[in-house]
Coordinates of C-alpha atoms in Angstrom, one line a residue:
Chain A
M338 CA 7.4 1.1 -13.3
N339 CA 8.0 2.3 -16.8
V340 CA 5.0 4.0 -18.2
Q341 CA 4.7 5.5 -21.6
P342 CA 2.3 8.4 -22.0
Q343 CA -0.6 7.0 -23.9
A344 CA -1.2 10.3 -25.8
T345 CA 2.0 9.7 -27.7
A346 CA 1.5 5.9 -28.1
A347 CA 0.4 6.2 -31.7
A348 CA 3.7 7.9 -32.6
K349 CA 5.6 5.1 -31.1
S350 CA 3.9 2.1 -32.7
P351 CA 7.2 0.5 -33.8
R352 CA 8.2 0.4 -30.2
N353 CA 4.9 -1.1 -29.3
G354 CA 5.5 -3.8 -31.8
S355 CA 8.8 -4.6 -30.3
R356 CA 7.2 -4.6 -26.9
L357 CA 4.7 -7.1 -28.1
R358 CA 7.5 -9.3 -29.4
T359 CA 9.3 -9.0 -26.1
N360 CA 6.1 -10.0 -24.3
A361 CA 5.6 -13.0 -26.5
L362 CA 9.3 -14.1 -26.0
A363 CA 8.9 -13.6 -22.2
L364 CA 5.8 -15.8 -22.3
A365 CA 7.5 -18.5 -24.2
G366 CA 10.5 -18.3 -21.9
A367 CA 8.3 -18.5 -18.8
F368 CA 6.5 -21.5 -20.3
A369 CA 9.8 -23.3 -21.1
V370 CA 11.2 -22.6 -17.6
I371 CA 8.0 -24.0 -16.0
A372 CA 7.8 -27.0 -18.3
L373 CA 11.5 -28.0 -18.1
P374 CA 11.3 -29.7 -14.7
L375 CA 8.3 -31.7 -15.9
L376 CA 10.2 -33.0 -19.0
S377 CA 13.0 -34.2 -16.8
G378 CA 10.7 -36.6 -15.1
N379 CA 12.9 -36.6 -12.1
G380 CA 11.3 -36.5 -8.7
Y381 CA 14.1 -34.6 -7.0
I382 CA 14.0 -31.9 -9.7
I383 CA 10.3 -31.6 -9.4
Q384 CA 10.7 -31.2 -5.6
V385 CA 13.2 -28.4 -6.1
A386 CA 11.1 -26.7 -8.8
S387 CA 8.1 -26.9 -6.5
L388 CA 10.0 -25.2 -3.7
A389 CA 11.2 -22.6 -6.2
A390 CA 7.6 -21.9 -7.3
I391 CA 6.6 -21.4 -3.7
G392 CA 9.6 -19.3 -3.0
A393 CA 8.7 -17.2 -6.1
I394 CA 5.2 -16.5 -4.7
M395 CA 6.8 -15.4 -1.4
A396 CA 9.4 -13.3 -3.0
V397 CA 7.0 -11.6 -5.4
S398 CA 4.8 -10.8 -2.4
L399 CA 7.6 -9.4 -0.3
G400 CA 8.9 -7.6 -3.3
I401 CA 5.7 -5.5 -3.6
L402 CA 5.8 -4.7 0.1
Y403 CA 9.5 -4.0 0.5
G404 CA 10.8 -3.2 -2.9
H405 CA 7.9 -1.3 -4.3
S406 CA 6.2 0.1 -1.2
G407 CA 9.3 0.6 0.9
Q408 CA 7.8 -1.3 3.9
L409 CA 10.2 -3.9 5.4
S410 CA 8.6 -7.0 7.0
F411 CA 10.3 -9.9 8.8
A412 CA 7.1 -11.7 9.5
H413 CA 6.5 -13.2 6.0
A414 CA 7.4 -16.7 7.4
A415 CA 4.8 -16.2 10.2
F416 CA 2.1 -15.4 7.7
Y417 CA 3.2 -18.4 5.6
G418 CA 2.9 -20.5 8.7
V419 CA -0.5 -19.2 9.6
G420 CA -1.7 -20.0 6.1
A421 CA -0.1 -23.5 6.2
Y422 CA -1.5 -24.6 9.6
T423 CA -5.0 -23.1 8.8
A424 CA -5.2 -25.0 5.5
V425 CA -4.1 -28.3 7.1
V426 CA -6.3 -28.0 10.1
L427 CA -9.3 -27.2 8.0
H428 CA -8.8 -29.5 5.0
T429 CA -6.9 -32.5 6.4
Q430 CA -8.3 -32.5 9.9
H431 CA -11.8 -31.2 9.3
G432 CA -12.5 -32.1 5.7
V433 CA -13.2 -28.6 4.5
N434 CA -12.8 -28.1 0.7
F435 CA -9.1 -27.6 -0.2
I436 CA -9.5 -24.3 -2.1
V437 CA -11.7 -22.9 0.7
S438 CA -9.1 -24.0 3.3
L439 CA -6.3 -22.4 1.3
F440 CA -8.1 -19.1 1.1
A441 CA -9.2 -19.3 4.7
G442 CA -5.5 -19.5 5.6
A443 CA -4.8 -16.5 3.4
A444 CA -7.6 -14.6 5.1
L445 CA -6.4 -15.4 8.6
S446 CA -2.8 -14.3 7.6
G447 CA -4.3 -11.1 6.3
L448 CA -6.3 -10.5 9.5
V449 CA -3.1 -10.9 11.6
A450 CA -1.3 -8.5 9.3
F451 CA -4.2 -6.0 9.5
V452 CA -4.3 -6.1 13.3
V453 CA -0.6 -5.7 13.6
G454 CA -0.2 -3.2 10.8
L455 CA -2.9 -0.8 11.8
P456 CA -1.1 0.6 14.9
T457 CA 2.4 0.1 13.6
L458 CA 2.0 1.6 10.1
R459 CA 0.6 4.9 11.6
L460 CA 4.3 5.5 12.5
R461 CA 6.9 6.3 10.0
G462 CA 10.3 4.8 9.7
N463 CA 11.4 1.2 10.5
Y464 CA 8.7 0.4 13.1
L465 CA 7.2 -2.1 10.9
A466 CA 10.5 -4.0 10.6
I467 CA 10.8 -4.1 14.4
A468 CA 7.2 -5.0 15.0
T469 CA 7.2 -7.7 12.4
M470 CA 10.4 -9.1 13.9
A471 CA 8.6 -9.4 17.3
L472 CA 5.5 -10.8 15.6
Q473 CA 7.6 -13.4 13.8
L474 CA 9.3 -14.6 17.0
G475 CA 6.0 -14.6 18.9
I476 CA 4.1 -16.6 16.3
S477 CA 7.1 -19.0 16.0
E478 CA 6.6 -19.7 19.7
V479 CA 2.9 -20.3 19.2
F480 CA 3.6 -22.8 16.5
V481 CA 6.0 -24.7 18.8
N482 CA 3.8 -24.7 21.8
A483 CA 0.1 -24.7 20.6
K484 CA -1.9 -27.9 20.6
I485 CA -3.7 -27.2 17.4
T486 CA -0.3 -26.9 15.5
G487 CA 0.9 -30.2 16.9
G488 CA 3.7 -28.5 18.9
S489 CA 7.3 -29.0 17.9
V490 CA 6.4 -32.3 16.1
G491 CA 3.9 -30.6 13.7
I492 CA 1.2 -32.3 11.7
L493 CA 1.8 -35.4 9.7
G494 CA -0.3 -37.4 7.4
I495 CA -1.2 -34.7 4.9
V496 CA -2.4 -36.0 1.6
R497 CA -2.4 -33.8 -1.5
P498 CA -5.9 -32.8 -2.6
T499 CA -8.2 -33.7 -5.4
I500 CA -9.7 -30.7 -7.0
A501 CA -12.8 -31.0 -9.2
G502 CA -12.3 -34.7 -9.6
F503 CA -8.6 -34.2 -10.6
S504 CA -6.1 -35.7 -8.3
F505 CA -3.0 -33.6 -7.5
E506 CA -1.5 -36.4 -5.4
S507 CA 1.5 -36.9 -7.7
P508 CA 4.2 -34.3 -7.1
F509 CA 4.2 -33.7 -10.9
A510 CA 0.6 -32.7 -11.0
Y511 CA 0.9 -30.7 -7.8
Y512 CA 3.9 -28.9 -9.4
V513 CA 1.6 -27.7 -12.2
L514 CA -0.8 -26.4 -9.6
L515 CA 2.1 -24.5 -7.9
A516 CA 3.4 -23.1 -11.2
L517 CA -0.1 -21.9 -12.0
A518 CA -0.5 -20.2 -8.7
A519 CA 3.0 -18.6 -9.1
V520 CA 2.0 -17.2 -12.6
L521 CA -1.3 -15.9 -11.2
V522 CA 0.5 -14.2 -8.2
F523 CA 3.1 -12.8 -10.7
M524 CA 0.3 -11.3 -12.8
L525 CA -1.4 -9.9 -9.8
A526 CA 1.8 -8.2 -8.6
H527 CA 2.3 -6.8 -12.1
Y528 CA -1.3 -5.4 -12.2
I529 CA -1.0 -3.9 -8.7
V530 CA 2.4 -2.2 -9.3
H531 CA 1.2 -0.7 -12.6
S532 CA -2.1 0.6 -11.2
R533 CA -3.3 3.8 -9.6
A534 CA -3.0 2.2 -6.2
G535 CA 0.5 0.8 -7.1
R536 CA 1.6 4.3 -8.0
G537 CA 0.3 5.5 -4.7
L538 CA 2.5 2.9 -3.0
A539 CA 5.6 4.1 -5.0
A540 CA 4.8 7.6 -3.9
I541 CA 4.8 6.5 -0.3
R542 CA 8.1 4.7 -0.8
E543 CA 9.6 7.9 -2.3
D544 CA 8.2 10.5 0.1
E545 CA 5.3 9.9 2.5
T546 CA 4.7 13.7 3.0
A547 CA 4.4 14.4 -0.7
A548 CA 2.2 11.3 -1.2
G549 CA -0.2 12.6 1.4
V550 CA -0.6 16.1 0.1
I551 CA -1.3 14.6 -3.4
G552 CA -4.3 12.8 -1.9
V553 CA -2.9 9.3 -1.2
D554 CA -4.3 8.0 2.1
V555 CA -0.9 6.9 3.3
I556 CA -1.8 4.9 6.4
W557 CA -4.7 3.0 4.6
Y558 CA -2.4 2.2 1.6
K559 CA 0.3 0.9 3.8
V560 CA -2.1 -1.2 5.9
S561 CA -3.7 -2.5 2.7
I562 CA -0.6 -3.6 1.0
F563 CA 0.8 -5.2 4.2
T564 CA -2.5 -7.1 4.5
I565 CA -2.6 -8.1 0.8
T566 CA 1.0 -9.3 0.7
A567 CA 0.5 -11.2 4.0
M568 CA -2.5 -13.0 2.4
I569 CA -0.3 -14.0 -0.5
A570 CA 2.2 -15.4 1.9
G571 CA -0.6 -17.3 3.7
L572 CA -1.6 -18.8 0.4
A573 CA 1.9 -19.8 -0.3
G574 CA 2.1 -21.4 3.1
G575 CA -1.0 -23.5 2.4
L576 CA 0.4 -24.6 -0.9
F577 CA 3.7 -25.5 0.7
A578 CA 2.1 -27.7 3.4
Y579 CA 0.6 -29.9 0.7
Q580 CA 3.8 -30.0 -1.3
L581 CA 5.8 -31.2 1.7
E582 CA 2.9 -33.3 3.1
Y583 CA 4.1 -32.4 6.6
V584 CA 4.2 -29.2 8.6
S585 CA 6.4 -28.4 11.5
P586 CA 7.5 -25.1 13.2
E587 CA 11.0 -24.9 11.8
S588 CA 9.5 -24.3 8.3
F589 CA 8.0 -21.1 9.5
N590 CA 10.7 -19.3 11.5
L591 CA 12.7 -16.2 11.1
D592 CA 15.3 -18.0 8.9
W593 CA 12.6 -18.4 6.2
S594 CA 11.6 -14.7 6.4
I595 CA 15.3 -13.8 5.9
A596 CA 15.7 -16.3 3.1
V597 CA 12.7 -14.7 1.3
L598 CA 14.2 -11.3 1.9
S599 CA 17.5 -12.5 0.4
M600 CA 15.6 -13.7 -2.7
V601 CA 14.1 -10.2 -3.2
I602 CA 17.4 -8.4 -2.7
I603 CA 19.5 -10.9 -4.8
G604 CA 17.0 -10.9 -7.7
G605 CA 16.0 -7.2 -7.7
K606 CA 13.7 -5.6 -5.2
R607 CA 11.9 -3.4 -7.6
S608 CA 11.0 -6.1 -10.1
A609 CA 8.7 -9.1 -10.0
I610 CA 10.9 -10.9 -12.5
G611 CA 13.8 -10.1 -10.2
A612 CA 11.9 -11.7 -7.3
V613 CA 11.3 -14.9 -9.3
V614 CA 14.9 -15.0 -10.4
G615 CA 16.0 -14.6 -6.8
A616 CA 13.7 -17.3 -5.7
V617 CA 15.0 -19.8 -8.2
I618 CA 18.6 -19.0 -7.4
V619 CA 18.2 -19.1 -3.6
T620 CA 16.2 -22.3 -3.7
I621 CA 18.7 -24.1 -5.9
V622 CA 21.7 -22.9 -3.8
T623 CA 19.9 -23.8 -0.6
Q624 CA 19.6 -27.3 -1.9
L625 CA 23.2 -27.5 -3.0
L626 CA 24.3 -26.2 0.4
F627 CA 21.9 -28.5 2.3
S628 CA 24.8 -30.6 3.6
V629 CA 26.6 -27.7 5.2
G630 CA 23.6 -26.9 7.5
D631 CA 23.5 -23.6 9.1
L632 CA 26.6 -22.5 7.3
Q633 CA 24.3 -21.7 4.4
F634 CA 23.2 -18.5 6.2
L635 CA 26.7 -17.3 6.1
V636 CA 26.5 -17.7 2.3
Y637 CA 23.2 -15.7 2.2
G638 CA 24.9 -13.0 4.3
V639 CA 27.9 -12.6 2.0
W640 CA 25.6 -12.7 -1.1
I641 CA 23.3 -10.0 0.2
I642 CA 26.3 -7.7 1.1
V643 CA 27.9 -8.2 -2.3
I644 CA 24.7 -7.6 -4.2
M645 CA 23.8 -4.5 -2.1
L646 CA 27.3 -3.1 -2.7
F647 CA 27.6 -3.8 -6.4
L648 CA 24.1 -4.4 -7.8
P649 CA 21.7 -2.5 -5.5
E650 CA 18.9 -3.2 -8.0
G651 CA 19.7 -6.9 -7.9
L652 CA 20.7 -9.4 -10.6
V653 CA 18.0 -8.3 -13.0
S654 CA 19.7 -4.9 -13.4
I655 CA 22.5 -6.8 -15.3
W656 CA 19.9 -7.3 -18.1
G657 CA 19.3 -3.5 -18.3
M658 CA 23.0 -2.9 -18.4
V659 CA 23.6 -5.4 -21.2
R660 CA 20.7 -3.9 -23.2
R661 CA 21.9 -0.3 -22.7
G662 CA 25.4 -1.4 -23.7
A663 CA 24.0 -3.1 -26.8
T664 CA 22.0 0.0 -27.9
S665 CA 24.9 2.3 -27.4
E666 CA 27.0 0.0 -29.6
V667 CA 24.5 -0.3 -32.4
G668 CA 22.9 3.1 -32.1
L669 CA 24.4 6.6 -31.8
Chain B
M1476 CA -8.0 38.5 -16.1
A1477 CA -7.5 39.6 -12.5
L1478 CA -5.3 42.5 -13.3
S1479 CA -7.8 44.1 -15.7
M1480 CA -10.5 44.1 -13.1
P1481 CA -11.5 47.3 -11.2
A1482 CA -9.2 47.9 -8.2
S1483 CA -12.2 47.5 -5.8
G1484 CA -12.5 43.9 -6.9
D1485 CA -15.5 41.7 -7.4
P1486 CA -17.9 42.2 -4.4
K1487 CA -19.4 38.8 -4.8
S1488 CA -16.2 36.9 -4.3
D1489 CA -15.4 39.1 -1.2
D1490 CA -18.7 38.0 0.4
K1491 CA -17.8 34.4 0.6
P1492 CA -14.1 33.7 0.8
L1493 CA -13.0 30.3 -0.5
L1494 CA -10.6 29.9 2.4
S1495 CA -10.9 31.7 5.7
V1496 CA -8.1 31.5 8.3
A1497 CA -9.1 32.8 11.8
G1498 CA -6.9 33.2 14.8
L1499 CA -4.6 30.5 13.5
T1500 CA -1.8 29.7 16.0
K1501 CA 0.9 27.1 16.0
L1502 CA 3.3 26.7 18.9
F1503 CA 6.5 24.7 18.6
G1504 CA 7.8 24.0 22.1
G1505 CA 6.2 27.2 23.5
V1506 CA 7.4 29.4 20.6
A1507 CA 4.6 30.7 18.4
A1508 CA 5.7 30.1 14.8
V1509 CA 2.2 31.4 13.7
D1510 CA 0.5 33.7 16.1
R1511 CA -3.3 34.5 15.8
V1512 CA -3.1 34.8 12.0
S1513 CA -6.4 35.7 10.2
F1514 CA -7.0 36.3 6.6
D1515 CA -9.4 35.4 3.8
L1516 CA -8.7 34.0 0.3
P1517 CA -11.4 35.2 -2.1
A1518 CA -12.2 32.7 -4.9
G1519 CA -10.5 33.2 -8.2
K1520 CA -7.7 35.5 -6.9
L1521 CA -4.0 35.2 -6.5
I1522 CA -3.0 36.3 -3.1
G1523 CA 0.6 36.8 -2.0
L1524 CA 2.0 35.8 1.3
I1525 CA 5.4 37.5 2.1
G1526 CA 7.6 38.0 5.1
P1527 CA 11.2 37.6 6.2
N1528 CA 12.7 34.2 7.0
G1529 CA 11.1 32.6 10.0
S1530 CA 8.0 34.8 9.8
G1531 CA 5.7 31.8 9.6
K1532 CA 4.9 31.6 5.9
S1533 CA 5.7 28.0 5.4
T1534 CA 4.1 27.0 8.7
T1535 CA 0.9 28.7 7.6
I1536 CA 0.9 26.7 4.4
N1537 CA 1.7 23.5 6.4
L1538 CA -1.3 24.3 8.6
I1539 CA -3.7 24.8 5.7
S1540 CA -2.5 21.7 3.9
G1541 CA -2.7 19.5 7.0
L1542 CA 0.9 18.8 7.6
H1543 CA 0.7 20.5 11.0
R1544 CA -2.3 20.7 13.3
P1545 CA -3.1 24.1 14.6
T1546 CA -2.5 24.7 18.3
S1547 CA -5.6 26.9 18.2
G1548 CA -7.6 28.8 15.6
A1549 CA -9.5 27.5 12.6
V1550 CA -9.1 27.1 8.8
H1551 CA -12.4 27.2 7.0
Y1552 CA -12.6 26.0 3.5
R1553 CA -16.0 26.5 1.8
G1554 CA -17.4 27.0 5.3
R1555 CA -16.0 23.7 6.6
N1556 CA -13.3 23.6 9.3
I1557 CA -10.4 21.6 7.9
G1558 CA -8.0 22.4 10.7
N1559 CA -7.8 18.9 12.0
L1560 CA -8.1 16.9 8.8
P1561 CA -5.2 14.8 7.6
P1562 CA -3.4 16.0 4.4
H1563 CA -5.0 13.5 2.0
R1564 CA -8.5 14.5 3.1
I1565 CA -7.7 18.2 2.5
A1566 CA -6.3 17.4 -0.9
R1567 CA -9.5 15.5 -1.7
L1568 CA -11.4 18.7 -0.9
G1569 CA -9.5 20.5 -3.6
I1570 CA -6.4 22.0 -1.9
V1571 CA -3.0 21.1 -3.2
R1572 CA 0.4 22.5 -2.6
T1573 CA 4.0 22.6 -3.7
F1574 CA 7.1 22.6 -1.4
Q1575 CA 9.8 25.1 -0.8
L1576 CA 12.3 22.3 -0.6
L1577 CA 11.4 20.1 -3.6
R1578 CA 9.6 16.9 -2.6
L1579 CA 9.6 15.1 -5.9
F1580 CA 9.6 11.3 -6.3
G1581 CA 13.2 11.3 -7.3
D1582 CA 13.5 7.7 -8.6
L1583 CA 10.5 8.1 -10.8
S1584 CA 10.3 9.8 -14.2
A1585 CA 8.9 13.3 -14.6
F1586 CA 5.8 11.7 -16.3
E1587 CA 5.3 9.2 -13.4
N1588 CA 5.5 12.1 -10.9
V1589 CA 2.7 13.9 -12.6
L1590 CA 0.8 10.6 -13.1
I1591 CA 0.9 10.1 -9.3
G1592 CA -0.3 13.7 -8.9
A1593 CA -3.4 12.7 -10.9
H1594 CA -4.3 10.3 -8.1
L1595 CA -7.4 12.2 -7.1
R1596 CA -8.6 12.2 -10.7
G1597 CA -9.0 8.5 -10.6
R1598 CA -11.0 6.1 -8.4
H1599 CA -9.6 2.6 -8.8
G1600 CA -8.2 1.0 -5.7
F1601 CA -6.5 -2.3 -4.9
A1602 CA -9.5 -4.4 -5.8
A1603 CA -9.8 -2.9 -9.3
A1604 CA -6.0 -3.2 -9.8
C1605 CA -6.3 -6.9 -9.3
G1606 CA -8.6 -7.1 -12.3
G1607 CA -5.8 -5.8 -14.5
P1608 CA -6.1 -3.6 -17.7
L1609 CA -9.6 -5.0 -18.5
V1610 CA -10.9 -3.2 -15.5
T1611 CA -8.6 -0.2 -15.2
G1612 CA -7.7 0.4 -18.8
A1613 CA -10.1 3.3 -19.5
E1614 CA -9.2 5.2 -16.4
E1615 CA -5.5 4.6 -16.9
R1616 CA -5.7 6.1 -20.4
R1617 CA -7.5 9.1 -19.1
L1618 CA -5.0 9.6 -16.3
H1619 CA -2.1 9.2 -18.7
E1620 CA -3.6 11.9 -20.9
L1621 CA -4.1 14.3 -18.0
A1622 CA -0.6 13.8 -16.9
G1623 CA 0.8 14.4 -20.4
N1624 CA -1.3 17.6 -20.7
A1625 CA -0.1 18.9 -17.3
L1626 CA 3.6 18.3 -18.3
E1627 CA 3.0 20.1 -21.6
F1628 CA 1.4 23.0 -19.7
V1629 CA 4.5 23.7 -17.6
G1630 CA 6.7 23.1 -20.7
L1631 CA 8.3 19.8 -19.6
G1632 CA 6.7 17.7 -22.3
G1633 CA 10.2 16.9 -23.7
R1634 CA 11.5 15.7 -20.4
A1635 CA 8.8 13.2 -19.6
Q1636 CA 11.0 10.2 -19.3
I1637 CA 13.8 11.8 -17.3
K1638 CA 14.1 10.7 -13.6
A1639 CA 12.9 13.6 -11.4
K1640 CA 16.2 13.6 -9.5
L1641 CA 18.1 14.3 -12.7
L1642 CA 16.1 17.5 -13.6
T1643 CA 17.5 20.9 -13.0
S1644 CA 16.2 22.7 -9.9
G1645 CA 14.1 25.0 -12.2
E1646 CA 12.6 22.0 -14.0
G1647 CA 12.0 20.4 -10.6
R1648 CA 9.9 23.5 -9.5
L1649 CA 7.9 23.3 -12.7
L1650 CA 7.4 19.6 -12.2
E1651 CA 6.1 20.2 -8.7
L1652 CA 3.7 22.7 -10.2
A1653 CA 2.5 20.2 -12.8
R1654 CA 2.1 17.5 -10.2
A1655 CA -0.1 19.8 -8.2
L1656 CA -2.1 21.1 -11.2
V1657 CA -3.0 17.7 -12.6
A1658 CA -5.2 17.1 -9.6
E1659 CA -7.4 20.0 -10.8
P1660 CA -7.5 21.7 -7.4
E1661 CA -9.5 24.8 -6.6
L1662 CA -6.9 26.2 -4.3
I1663 CA -3.2 25.9 -4.9
L1664 CA -0.7 26.8 -2.2
L1665 CA 2.7 27.6 -3.8
D1666 CA 5.6 27.7 -1.3
E1667 CA 8.3 29.8 -3.0
P1668 CA 7.8 28.4 -6.5
A1669 CA 10.3 30.9 -8.0
A1670 CA 13.2 29.9 -5.7
G1671 CA 16.2 28.8 -7.9
L1672 CA 14.5 29.9 -11.1
N1673 CA 16.4 32.3 -13.4
T1674 CA 14.7 35.5 -14.6
A1675 CA 13.4 34.0 -17.8
E1676 CA 11.9 31.0 -16.0
T1677 CA 10.4 33.3 -13.4
T1678 CA 8.7 35.3 -16.2
I1679 CA 7.3 32.1 -17.7
L1680 CA 6.1 31.0 -14.2
A1681 CA 4.3 34.3 -13.7
E1682 CA 2.5 33.8 -17.0
K1683 CA 1.4 30.3 -16.0
L1684 CA 0.2 31.5 -12.6
L1685 CA -1.9 34.3 -14.2
S1686 CA -3.3 31.9 -16.7
L1687 CA -4.4 29.7 -13.8
V1688 CA -6.2 32.6 -12.2
D1689 CA -7.8 33.3 -15.5
G1690 CA -9.0 29.8 -15.5
G1691 CA -10.8 30.4 -12.1
K1692 CA -8.2 28.9 -9.8
T1693 CA -7.4 30.5 -6.4
L1694 CA -3.7 30.8 -5.5
L1695 CA -1.8 31.5 -2.4
L1696 CA 1.7 32.4 -3.4
V1697 CA 4.5 32.5 -0.8
D1698 CA 7.5 34.5 -2.0
H1699 CA 10.6 35.4 -0.1
H1700 CA 11.8 37.9 -2.6
M1701 CA 9.2 40.3 -3.6
S1702 CA 10.0 40.2 -7.3
L1703 CA 7.4 37.7 -8.5
V1704 CA 4.6 38.3 -6.0
M1705 CA 4.5 42.1 -6.7
N1706 CA 3.8 41.4 -10.3
V1707 CA 1.1 38.9 -10.1
A1708 CA -0.8 39.1 -6.8
S1709 CA -4.0 41.1 -6.5
S1710 CA -3.5 41.4 -2.7
I1711 CA -0.6 40.7 -0.4
I1712 CA -0.5 39.5 3.2
V1713 CA 2.6 40.4 5.1
L1714 CA 3.7 38.2 8.0
V1715 CA 6.3 39.3 10.5
G1716 CA 7.2 37.2 13.5
G1717 CA 4.3 34.9 13.0
R1718 CA 1.8 37.7 12.9
V1719 CA -0.1 39.5 10.1
L1720 CA 1.6 43.0 9.8
T1721 CA -0.7 44.2 7.1
I1722 CA -2.8 43.1 4.1
G1723 CA -3.1 45.3 1.1
A1724 CA -2.7 45.8 -2.6
P1725 CA 0.9 45.3 -3.9
G1726 CA 1.3 49.1 -4.5
E1727 CA 0.3 49.9 -0.9
V1728 CA 2.4 47.1 0.7
Q1729 CA 5.5 48.1 -1.3
V1730 CA 5.5 51.6 0.1
D1731 CA 4.3 50.7 3.6
A1732 CA 7.0 52.0 5.9
R1733 CA 6.4 49.2 8.5
V1734 CA 6.8 46.6 5.8
I1735 CA 10.0 48.1 4.5
E1736 CA 11.3 48.4 8.1
S1737 CA 10.2 44.9 9.4
Y1738 CA 10.5 42.9 6.3
L1739 CA 13.7 44.0 4.9
G1740 CA 15.4 45.4 8.0
S1741 CA 16.0 48.8 6.4
G1742 CA 14.9 50.8 3.4
E1743 CA 18.5 50.9 2.2
V1744 CA 18.6 47.2 1.7
Y1745 CA 15.3 47.2 -0.1
R1746 CA 16.4 49.8 -2.6
R1747 CA 19.7 48.0 -3.3
R1748 CA 17.9 44.7 -3.9
R1749 CA 15.4 46.4 -6.2
V1750 CA 18.2 47.9 -8.3
K1751 CA 19.9 44.5 -8.4
H1752 CA 16.7 42.8 -9.6
E1753 CA 16.0 45.4 -12.3
G1754 CA 19.6 45.2 -13.4
A1755 CA 19.2 41.4 -13.7
R1756 CA 16.1 41.9 -15.8
E1757 CA 17.8 44.2 -18.2
L1758 CA 20.5 41.5 -18.8

């Protein structure tokens, strides 16, 4: 959050101009980053870029919950899984409209979060972390054992959808859909963080007691943001199922929750851009380390420790340091 | 201005107190921190609440603002019992407070702290937020303006972009005041707002508080040292050991032998402190 008082905005119009330029540059940069994998025309690169886009949606979602609101959840993979299975069962198995199925998955994830969050978030401290850990492990068991999820085998035979007559069957076309969803979620996160409600969440992160006496309904706000971010995770899960064209329980276990958390911490937990940067880096490194198997979790662990020790605000804080350094050189 | 009014006060405001505390009791593990406390806060007045350490001043404020639930007794605000409401509901009714130990949002700027304080002046929730500036723009501009004004009022306009945790303790107190005032409350509970302020800052604070009373606000001012409260309060409640010892005008309370005895331990200490305070003022 970096808000300028509007009353003095007129006096700072040169600064507004430079902000406009920064925004335009950022937009162009984002467009280039999104377009680059398409230009490569390489199926493997598109696959990795698609996973990065999904990871970005997840990381932005967890970033609002953990980084901005101060509520740690280990169940993001569970919500992702609920969204994925719901979308597949509805669309692929029962022929429900793709978009409707996707949002039904998001809604069901939100419902689970709401039911778990309501009793848990009345308490202060790390109860949410503990409760969501239990929820994650429990839901993982359901995914492995339930009939509707196809048990440990999962569900095969998923075909990418056709929306409004346009086929997204090609991974290239589907990647465009994913990138679009990521951009929308990014904007949503930006709007929420910089809104009255978002400031209420920041107040809760900083001091729940002070937030309460200012008039913020602390419990309702915590339950709301937990539900909203779980819905976003559910949406990401549905999108993921059709990217991979196959769902199975190991995509939705605690490892993925922790991987998303590592994206948030590595990129920068207070910044949506940081979450995206973290998602891209973790996705690429995960691919590079694919051959070493579970050893990759050791790499995450070391990364997270190093970042927390030396860059507590994540990799994006380097940008701020560089800029400050530059101004102090040029300026006074 | 309250001080220029006749000593008898305005009978109309005495009829219907804004806040009425009756038999308020709070037990912590069997020990009564607040013990059958009763008093009224007339609208538009600044009332002092004094007492030695551990006399129940902060607990009383915590009970009124909803941070503690009373063991027994009632707090009526505009005729409504608010004793069991959560803090945010009480704030919504028009009661805000500051804290003795500063509770600022340390990682956020002074401006953002006050902007969050303006929470109750806005309406937009999560759904509106998702619509972005097109939906929330007008309200956001209004809240930004209110926050800017409140910062100016306490004299922190030039410190708007400084992180709250980097402010001096005096500035922090003023920021807490601004964060409370921006909500436009009717009743403001101030828990030792002068703690850590120097003499010049305390004088400015006193002026600000009196100007709030002029503007029709009702204030309950907790003060450990009597310096500030004696100058600005129209009436003073003295708590000792969780109970109301006496309620009276500053002049009466100041010379009350029981107050001097209980509150300060001995008259000797009181005289010494007074001399010290006056000496400091001359410097």
